[in-house]
């Protein structure tokens, strides 16, 4: 065979015909994006052929300042490019439009276009250029954008959009455009814009163009003073939004939350017959009395409810709530944060009407005896429980908490933050829950070193516990670390702001904790000898924010 190769030398240009498709995909699949670009610059034929064997990697291009000056980079563009990101193009007055002209000239099949921290000075030219992608462009995103944008003109220029997100640094006015948009109903299913568009009546006209909308995100406006007639003449009417968008399933209003995967690609999910998720913060931005009617209308389809920041002088979001009128069989996620008005007994009554609750997060006044007692009705479904800063240190809250977890066999995660009444006995009760996979303890002042040592000893026998996080508690002793090293199920240990950590305990833990895969020590005082051994086993990132008085960093 060797001789035959010498007699018939394989030409470099014939590589793609000699090797099978699968082998070529494997070869180019091992190369990084920059290496693939270099391969494409080898020969004009390679420029056309390489993308066929590395479609996923070469379908995405990112332009930064100076990218257009690199010939091999520009020459690598072509019909295989489907996703383009422009990042921090702010210096040259026409750089963004120059990039778009280049992309059009190279015949890219652009389906997803993202502008991150860019500036666009000639908006009319920009609108003309993006209209060239109208047949293929389905996702358009402006992230931390620095200029005002003509929303309706953009939507009109891209009639096939399904996902449109525009995150501006400020929303103050609608820029003047000489040409008038031709507006028709769109196919947009995901829309993310700033809630301040409502301030000068720009929001509802946009929503009228989106009858197929399934996911609506109205971005944060925390800097707006509620009730200021000059900045906020009237609140948003939730009923108007639901009427304009009858297919709406996900509604995030004046909040900032990481969207679930299905939100970004709603078209891939089976349509629902009503609202599935409602998330809001700073309820004062609209009339909180609209929340209860919205819940009553959506009770049969609602799956997640997250409400925050109802002021003490505001009207309760459950004002007039009657348990007999509400039953949410699908609601699995409930998060109530910084709600200063309303009776916790009403929240308890609502919880009792939600038999499928799996994830519950209660903060402030909502973390009460009444709500915890109500959660016992979900004892067979509850998976995750988070309690944060109850306004009372009454022992009744702890008794209700212990009663909730006493016979629970399904709960997998408990997170406790700034709870004055949690003591060593309550901590021992947590350790006895055999189904727990994650425990997070933060700023619990009544927990003693002895209590933490006892807790660490008890969880040695757990077969389910995988993650333990301890924050703002200087109770982790050498005995605690030694006990944790004996656990056969614990995979992740995080210690943050836990003060001095014993050298012997850390060294023994590093040596004997065979099942630990991740150790993270943040803002703690760690002896140098332990630092060396920990970083040697768990990596340099295992110890962060080194104090100044460490002998070495």
XYZ file of C-alpha atoms in Angstrom:
553
model
C 0.000 0.000 0.000
C 2.870 2.312 0.819
C 4.236 1.839 -2.705
C 0.901 2.504 -4.311
C 0.680 5.797 -2.472
C 4.078 6.785 -3.783
C 3.061 5.845 -7.332
C -0.227 7.780 -7.033
C 0.450 10.660 -4.722
C -2.678 12.109 -3.149
C -3.070 15.746 -4.098
C -4.007 18.113 -1.282
C -7.020 19.311 -3.250
C -8.274 15.695 -3.530
C -8.393 15.120 0.223
C -12.139 15.652 0.288
C -12.743 12.994 -2.370
C -10.316 10.413 -0.952
C -11.597 10.330 2.642
C -15.153 9.322 3.590
C -17.567 11.984 4.816
C -17.642 10.570 8.364
C -13.853 10.678 8.731
C -13.668 14.232 7.422
C -16.358 15.269 9.932
C -14.311 13.659 12.709
C -11.101 15.397 11.629
C -12.581 18.861 11.361
C -14.746 18.260 14.414
C -11.586 18.155 16.542
C -10.517 21.610 15.367
C -11.456 24.832 17.070
C -13.252 27.687 15.343
C -10.069 29.699 14.661
C -8.281 26.606 13.277
C -11.182 25.936 10.918
C -10.967 29.518 9.649
C -7.282 28.997 8.906
C -8.080 25.770 7.055
C -10.556 27.629 4.884
C -7.822 30.095 3.900
C -5.556 27.306 2.547
C -7.169 27.207 -0.879
C -10.350 28.562 -2.524
C -11.687 25.015 -2.832
C -11.128 24.445 0.899
C -12.994 27.665 1.605
C -16.066 26.125 0.012
C -15.619 22.523 1.231
C -14.551 22.818 4.897
C -17.906 24.236 6.099
C -19.651 21.087 4.844
C -17.798 19.032 7.472
C -17.959 21.503 10.379
C -21.413 23.018 9.958
C -22.173 23.597 13.619
C -18.961 25.458 14.460
C -18.705 27.497 11.282
C -22.350 28.555 11.281
C -21.528 31.150 13.969
C -19.388 34.266 13.453
C -18.570 37.099 15.848
C -17.442 40.545 14.751
C -15.375 42.736 17.049
C -13.486 45.968 16.357
C -10.928 45.236 13.640
C -12.523 42.035 12.326
C -13.234 43.551 8.895
C -9.542 44.308 8.398
C -8.627 40.604 8.538
C -8.960 39.286 4.981
C -8.960 35.581 5.858
C -11.717 36.237 8.378
C -13.941 38.029 5.871
C -13.206 35.460 3.155
C -14.482 32.712 5.458
C -17.993 34.132 5.339
C -20.528 32.440 3.116
C -23.926 30.728 2.921
C -22.930 28.425 5.803
C -23.057 31.355 8.274
C -26.410 31.460 10.082
C -25.643 33.188 13.411
C -23.806 36.516 13.648
C -22.908 38.534 16.753
C -21.572 42.091 16.626
C -19.805 42.988 19.851
C -18.704 46.449 21.086
C -18.725 48.135 17.700
C -18.944 51.718 18.927
C -15.944 53.710 17.646
C -16.395 53.929 13.878
C -19.594 55.801 13.075
C -20.639 53.329 10.377
C -18.904 50.123 11.491
C -22.118 48.198 12.205
C -23.508 48.993 8.772
C -20.144 48.132 7.170
C -20.315 44.690 8.781
C -23.875 44.148 7.570
C -22.933 45.167 4.023
C -20.049 42.677 4.081
C -22.299 39.893 5.369
C -24.830 40.602 2.616
C -22.130 40.715 -0.070
C -20.774 37.327 1.052
C -24.218 35.731 0.782
C -24.614 34.639 4.413
C -27.868 32.904 5.308
C -28.469 34.891 8.484
C -31.100 33.404 10.792
C -29.933 34.850 14.124
C -28.470 38.336 14.520
C -27.256 39.847 17.793
C -25.888 43.312 18.573
C -24.067 43.470 21.904
C -22.988 46.881 23.243
C -23.004 48.453 19.789
C -23.896 51.876 18.422
C -25.856 52.540 15.241
C -25.661 56.112 13.947
C -27.406 55.825 10.570
C -30.676 54.125 11.486
C -32.323 54.494 8.076
C -29.424 52.755 6.364
C -29.449 50.107 9.101
C -33.152 49.395 8.532
C -32.548 49.052 4.807
C -29.705 46.575 5.404
C -31.498 44.292 7.879
C -34.466 44.156 5.508
C -32.155 42.202 3.177
C -32.390 39.323 5.684
C -36.177 39.372 5.830
C -36.577 35.911 4.264
C -34.243 34.126 6.684
C -33.913 36.221 9.858
C -35.957 34.771 12.744
C -34.084 35.942 15.880
C -32.932 39.528 16.467
C -31.340 40.688 19.728
C -30.020 44.026 20.970
C -28.085 43.602 24.221
C -27.021 46.603 26.332
C -27.649 48.757 23.311
C -26.638 52.404 23.564
C -29.004 54.093 21.127
C -32.759 54.480 20.928
C -34.370 52.065 18.498
C -37.471 52.377 16.290
C -39.157 49.163 17.389
C -42.017 49.152 14.902
C -39.734 49.971 11.976
C -37.453 47.069 12.902
C -40.362 44.656 13.189
C -41.691 45.835 9.823
C -38.271 45.344 8.190
C -38.048 41.756 9.476
C -41.500 40.224 8.924
C -40.399 36.635 9.645
C -39.089 37.306 13.153
C -40.135 34.835 15.838
C -37.814 36.122 18.593
C -37.154 39.820 19.217
C -35.258 41.167 22.250
C -34.146 44.757 22.763
C -32.311 45.648 25.966
C -31.513 49.365 25.899
C -29.400 51.240 28.424
C -32.063 53.938 28.465
C -35.535 54.349 26.973
C -36.309 58.023 26.591
C -37.793 58.670 23.160
C -38.701 57.196 19.785
C -36.074 58.190 17.177
C -37.368 60.028 14.130
C -37.375 58.010 10.905
C -38.502 59.645 7.643
C -39.899 56.511 6.043
C -43.078 55.092 7.531
C -43.200 51.366 8.381
C -45.631 49.012 6.679
C -47.121 47.287 9.688
C -48.791 43.894 9.613
C -49.277 41.182 12.196
C -46.073 39.299 12.868
C -45.124 35.722 13.809
C -43.221 36.812 16.913
C -43.600 34.287 19.743
C -40.888 35.691 22.056
C -40.647 39.415 22.832
C -38.339 41.062 25.362
C -38.435 44.868 25.720
C -38.160 47.458 28.483
C -41.266 48.105 30.547
C -40.650 51.851 30.246
C -42.069 51.751 26.721
C -45.434 51.964 28.435
C -44.531 55.402 29.736
C -45.157 57.077 26.378
C -47.640 54.574 24.916
C -45.175 52.601 22.808
C -45.750 49.182 24.388
C -49.345 48.344 23.471
C -48.945 49.257 19.756
C -46.087 46.754 19.578
C -48.136 44.077 21.300
C -50.964 44.605 18.825
C -48.563 43.407 16.124
C -47.862 40.150 17.984
C -51.083 38.100 18.195
C -49.084 34.848 18.305
C -46.954 35.975 21.242
C -46.354 33.210 23.774
C -43.511 34.651 25.866
C -43.380 38.287 26.988
C -40.540 39.755 29.053
C -40.929 43.364 30.158
C -37.521 44.287 31.500
C -36.597 45.837 34.806
C -37.345 49.484 35.599
C -36.283 49.637 39.244
C -35.114 53.225 38.907
C -38.643 54.479 38.231
C -40.298 55.992 41.277
C -43.767 54.535 41.659
C -46.423 57.206 41.504
C -44.238 59.846 39.846
C -46.704 61.455 37.375
C -43.914 62.845 35.203
C -42.110 59.535 34.672
C -45.002 57.123 34.994
C -48.381 58.679 34.114
C -50.367 55.470 34.634
C -49.694 51.847 35.498
C -49.703 48.930 33.107
C -53.049 47.203 32.703
C -52.422 43.457 32.858
C -55.865 42.737 31.420
C -55.032 44.747 28.278
C -51.852 42.737 27.751
C -53.613 39.401 28.178
C -56.366 40.501 25.794
C -53.901 41.590 23.100
C -51.864 38.374 23.501
C -54.403 35.562 23.970
C -51.745 32.841 23.440
C -49.423 34.208 26.130
C -47.891 31.432 28.271
C -44.935 33.125 29.953
C -45.236 36.656 31.333
C -42.321 38.323 33.111
C -43.248 41.855 34.126
C -40.782 44.352 35.613
C -38.431 41.637 36.791
C -35.044 40.191 35.998
C -34.871 36.438 35.907
C -33.060 33.843 33.848
C -35.589 32.497 31.407
C -36.209 28.759 31.179
C -34.970 27.104 27.999
C -38.483 26.724 26.634
C -39.049 30.472 26.856
C -36.351 31.289 24.316
C -37.697 28.731 21.851
C -41.387 28.715 22.598
C -42.296 27.522 19.129
C -40.760 24.131 19.935
C -43.106 23.566 22.847
C -46.670 22.321 22.629
C -49.007 25.324 22.932
C -50.961 25.722 26.143
C -54.499 26.957 26.594
C -53.491 29.654 29.073
C -50.804 31.381 31.128
C -48.167 29.011 32.526
C -45.715 31.317 34.288
C -46.134 34.768 35.820
C -43.085 36.541 37.249
C -43.023 40.065 38.588
C -41.010 42.327 40.864
C -41.725 45.849 42.153
C -45.465 45.335 41.923
C -46.069 49.055 42.481
C -45.280 49.668 38.821
C -48.898 48.657 38.189
C -51.995 48.073 40.283
C -51.370 45.025 42.485
C -55.124 44.432 42.598
C -54.797 43.073 39.046
C -52.754 40.089 40.187
C -55.533 38.134 41.869
C -57.925 38.376 38.873
C -55.056 37.232 36.631
C -54.448 34.218 38.884
C -58.144 33.335 38.975
C -58.335 33.407 35.174
C -55.194 31.261 34.800
C -55.620 28.880 37.738
C -56.118 25.765 35.601
C -52.958 26.292 33.491
C -50.610 28.185 35.857
C -47.378 26.287 36.599
C -45.093 28.912 38.152
C -45.827 32.059 40.169
C -43.089 34.438 41.358
C -44.059 37.725 43.020
C -41.863 40.273 44.780
C -41.696 43.655 46.473
C -45.222 44.534 47.489
C -44.830 47.572 49.742
C -46.120 47.787 53.280
C -48.520 50.592 52.363
C -49.688 48.836 49.209
C -52.825 46.809 48.854
C -52.462 43.066 49.369
C -52.060 41.140 46.120
C -54.499 38.608 47.626
C -57.074 41.174 48.693
C -60.483 39.516 48.513
C -59.024 36.025 48.031
C -61.506 33.219 48.654
C -60.057 29.656 48.698
C -63.279 28.235 47.271
C -62.741 30.280 44.070
C -59.187 29.108 43.433
C -57.633 25.731 42.678
C -54.331 25.403 40.764
C -53.693 21.713 40.081
C -50.591 22.374 37.903
C -48.800 25.020 39.977
C -45.392 23.546 40.847
C -43.282 26.657 41.586
C -44.122 29.423 44.088
C -41.725 32.251 44.996
C -42.779 35.133 47.258
C -40.094 37.712 48.061
C -40.112 41.017 49.994
C -43.874 41.150 50.284
C -44.576 43.527 53.173
C -48.346 43.733 52.920
C -51.020 41.063 53.188
C -51.919 38.367 55.666
C -49.709 35.232 55.646
C -52.860 33.268 56.455
C -54.179 34.173 53.011
C -50.972 32.847 51.459
C -51.390 29.681 53.519
C -54.928 29.311 52.187
C -53.634 29.730 48.621
C -50.927 27.095 49.173
C -53.528 24.590 50.339
C -55.237 25.000 46.980
C -52.035 24.043 45.091
C -51.602 20.289 45.617
C -48.750 19.859 43.110
C -46.214 22.344 44.574
C -42.632 21.176 44.138
C -40.466 24.314 44.495
C -41.310 26.911 47.168
C -39.315 30.015 48.133
C -40.606 32.235 50.948
C -38.983 35.490 52.044
C -39.752 37.914 54.869
C -43.330 37.950 56.164
C -44.279 35.083 53.847
C -41.917 32.695 55.688
C -44.374 32.206 58.519
C -45.928 29.511 60.649
C -49.137 29.680 58.586
C -47.403 29.116 55.239
C -45.202 26.296 56.539
C -48.179 24.537 58.090
C -49.994 24.828 54.758
C -47.050 23.215 52.947
C -47.693 19.965 54.838
C -50.494 19.394 52.327
C -47.744 19.144 49.663
C -45.611 16.779 51.696
C -45.680 14.125 48.954
C -44.742 16.516 46.122
C -42.413 19.162 47.669
C -38.896 18.946 46.221
C -37.202 22.276 47.013
C -37.758 24.654 49.945
C -36.056 28.022 50.461
C -36.663 30.208 53.532
C -35.083 33.645 53.775
C -35.196 36.276 56.531
C -38.475 35.664 58.361
C -39.680 38.826 60.085
C -40.301 36.914 63.321
C -37.943 34.781 65.377
C -40.886 33.068 67.056
C -40.186 29.396 67.812
C -43.525 28.557 66.219
C -41.882 29.033 62.804
C -39.217 26.476 63.691
C -41.787 24.027 65.049
C -43.750 24.344 61.813
C -40.544 23.850 59.783
C -39.525 20.741 61.734
C -43.024 19.323 61.402
C -42.910 19.899 57.645
C -39.667 17.982 57.092
C -40.228 15.348 59.791
C -41.970 12.796 57.613
C -41.123 14.200 54.192
C -39.624 11.606 51.865
C -39.573 13.644 48.657
C -37.770 16.913 49.500
C -34.408 17.175 47.754
C -33.173 20.700 48.535
C -33.347 22.984 51.588
C -31.925 26.511 51.642
C -32.043 28.544 54.858
C -30.865 32.177 55.019
C -30.758 34.629 57.944
C -33.187 32.753 60.189
C -32.582 33.726 63.818
C -34.539 30.827 65.300
C -32.784 27.917 63.537
C -30.778 26.146 66.245
C -28.703 22.991 66.607
C -31.802 20.853 67.152
C -33.395 22.071 63.924
C -30.115 21.455 62.103
C -30.053 17.873 63.372
C -33.619 17.437 62.112
C -32.490 18.529 58.642
C -29.673 15.989 58.709
C -32.186 13.216 59.367
C -34.069 13.816 56.085
C -32.832 10.928 53.969
C -34.024 12.290 50.602
C -32.006 15.538 50.693
C -29.552 16.076 47.825
C -28.666 19.711 48.558
C -28.395 21.730 51.790
C -27.496 25.420 51.875
C -27.022 27.170 55.228
C -26.388 30.906 55.305
C -26.057 33.295 58.253
C -27.809 31.222 60.950
C -26.615 32.895 64.203
C -27.852 30.229 66.659
C -25.878 27.398 65.087
C -22.898 26.506 67.303
C -19.657 24.745 66.437
C -20.839 21.709 68.342
C -24.113 21.749 66.415
C -22.274 21.875 63.079
C -19.998 19.013 64.159
C -23.037 16.939 65.106
C -24.691 17.805 61.795
C -21.590 16.745 59.804
C -21.499 13.442 61.687
C -25.177 12.752 60.995
C -24.964 13.357 57.244
C -22.141 10.823 56.911
C -24.792 8.143 56.575
C -26.775 9.964 53.903
C -26.871 8.214 50.560
C -28.506 11.074 48.695
C -26.724 14.269 49.827
C -24.516 15.592 47.030
C -24.082 19.318 47.758
C -23.444 21.219 51.003
C -23.056 25.018 51.070
C -22.172 26.958 54.236
C -22.027 30.772 54.098
C -21.416 33.533 56.659
C -21.048 31.105 59.578
C -17.793 30.709 61.496
C -18.636 27.266 62.837
C -16.645 24.952 60.550
C -14.096 23.209 62.786
C -11.436 20.570 62.284
C -13.902 17.957 63.587
C -16.520 19.123 61.078
C -14.108 18.802 58.150
C -12.965 15.386 59.353
C -16.564 14.172 59.535
C -17.391 15.544 56.084
C -14.411 13.715 54.612
C -16.065 10.414 55.569
C -19.209 11.027 53.518
C -19.606 8.644 50.575
C -22.301 10.637 48.780
C -21.102 14.258 49.083
C -19.734 15.533 45.751
C -19.627 19.311 46.271
C -18.646 21.396 49.303
C -18.738 25.203 49.287
C -17.510 27.330 52.206
C -17.935 31.096 51.945
C -16.950 33.683 54.559
C -16.502 31.015 57.226
C -13.545 32.645 58.994
C -10.479 30.626 60.021
C -10.372 27.063 58.735
C -8.147 24.594 60.616
C -5.058 23.452 58.710
C -5.148 19.856 59.988
C -8.830 19.527 59.154
C -8.324 20.854 55.627
C -5.337 18.586 54.964
C -7.188 15.523 56.242
C -10.271 16.449 54.213
C -8.171 16.882 51.057
C -6.497 13.525 51.612
C -9.474 11.386 52.693
C -12.506 12.887 50.945
C -12.321 10.486 48.026
C -15.798 11.193 46.683
C -15.584 15.013 46.652
C -15.394 16.295 43.068
C -15.667 20.028 43.731
C -14.381 22.088 46.654
C -14.898 25.860 46.675
C -13.497 27.995 49.513
C -14.339 31.671 49.122
C -13.261 34.537 51.408
C -12.025 32.250 54.200
C -8.676 32.255 56.028
C -6.725 29.197 54.905
C -3.144 28.286 55.981
C -0.619 28.202 53.155
C 0.159 24.484 53.492
C -3.519 23.691 53.024
C -3.797 26.106 50.073
C -1.065 24.233 48.209
C -2.644 20.803 48.739
C -6.204 21.937 47.996
C -5.256 23.638 44.753
C -3.141 20.666 43.773
C -6.123 18.333 44.044
C -9.129 20.527 43.216
C -7.563 23.150 40.957
C -6.522 26.772 41.363
C -10.123 27.999 41.318
C -10.983 25.975 44.426
C -9.784 28.869 46.649
C -10.882 32.371 45.738
C -10.675 35.907 47.145
C -7.494 35.326 49.097
C -7.211 37.573 52.193
C -4.309 40.006 52.237
C -2.719 38.431 55.313
C -2.135 35.062 53.625
C 1.606 34.381 53.573
C 1.353 33.348 49.914
C -1.251 33.612 47.179
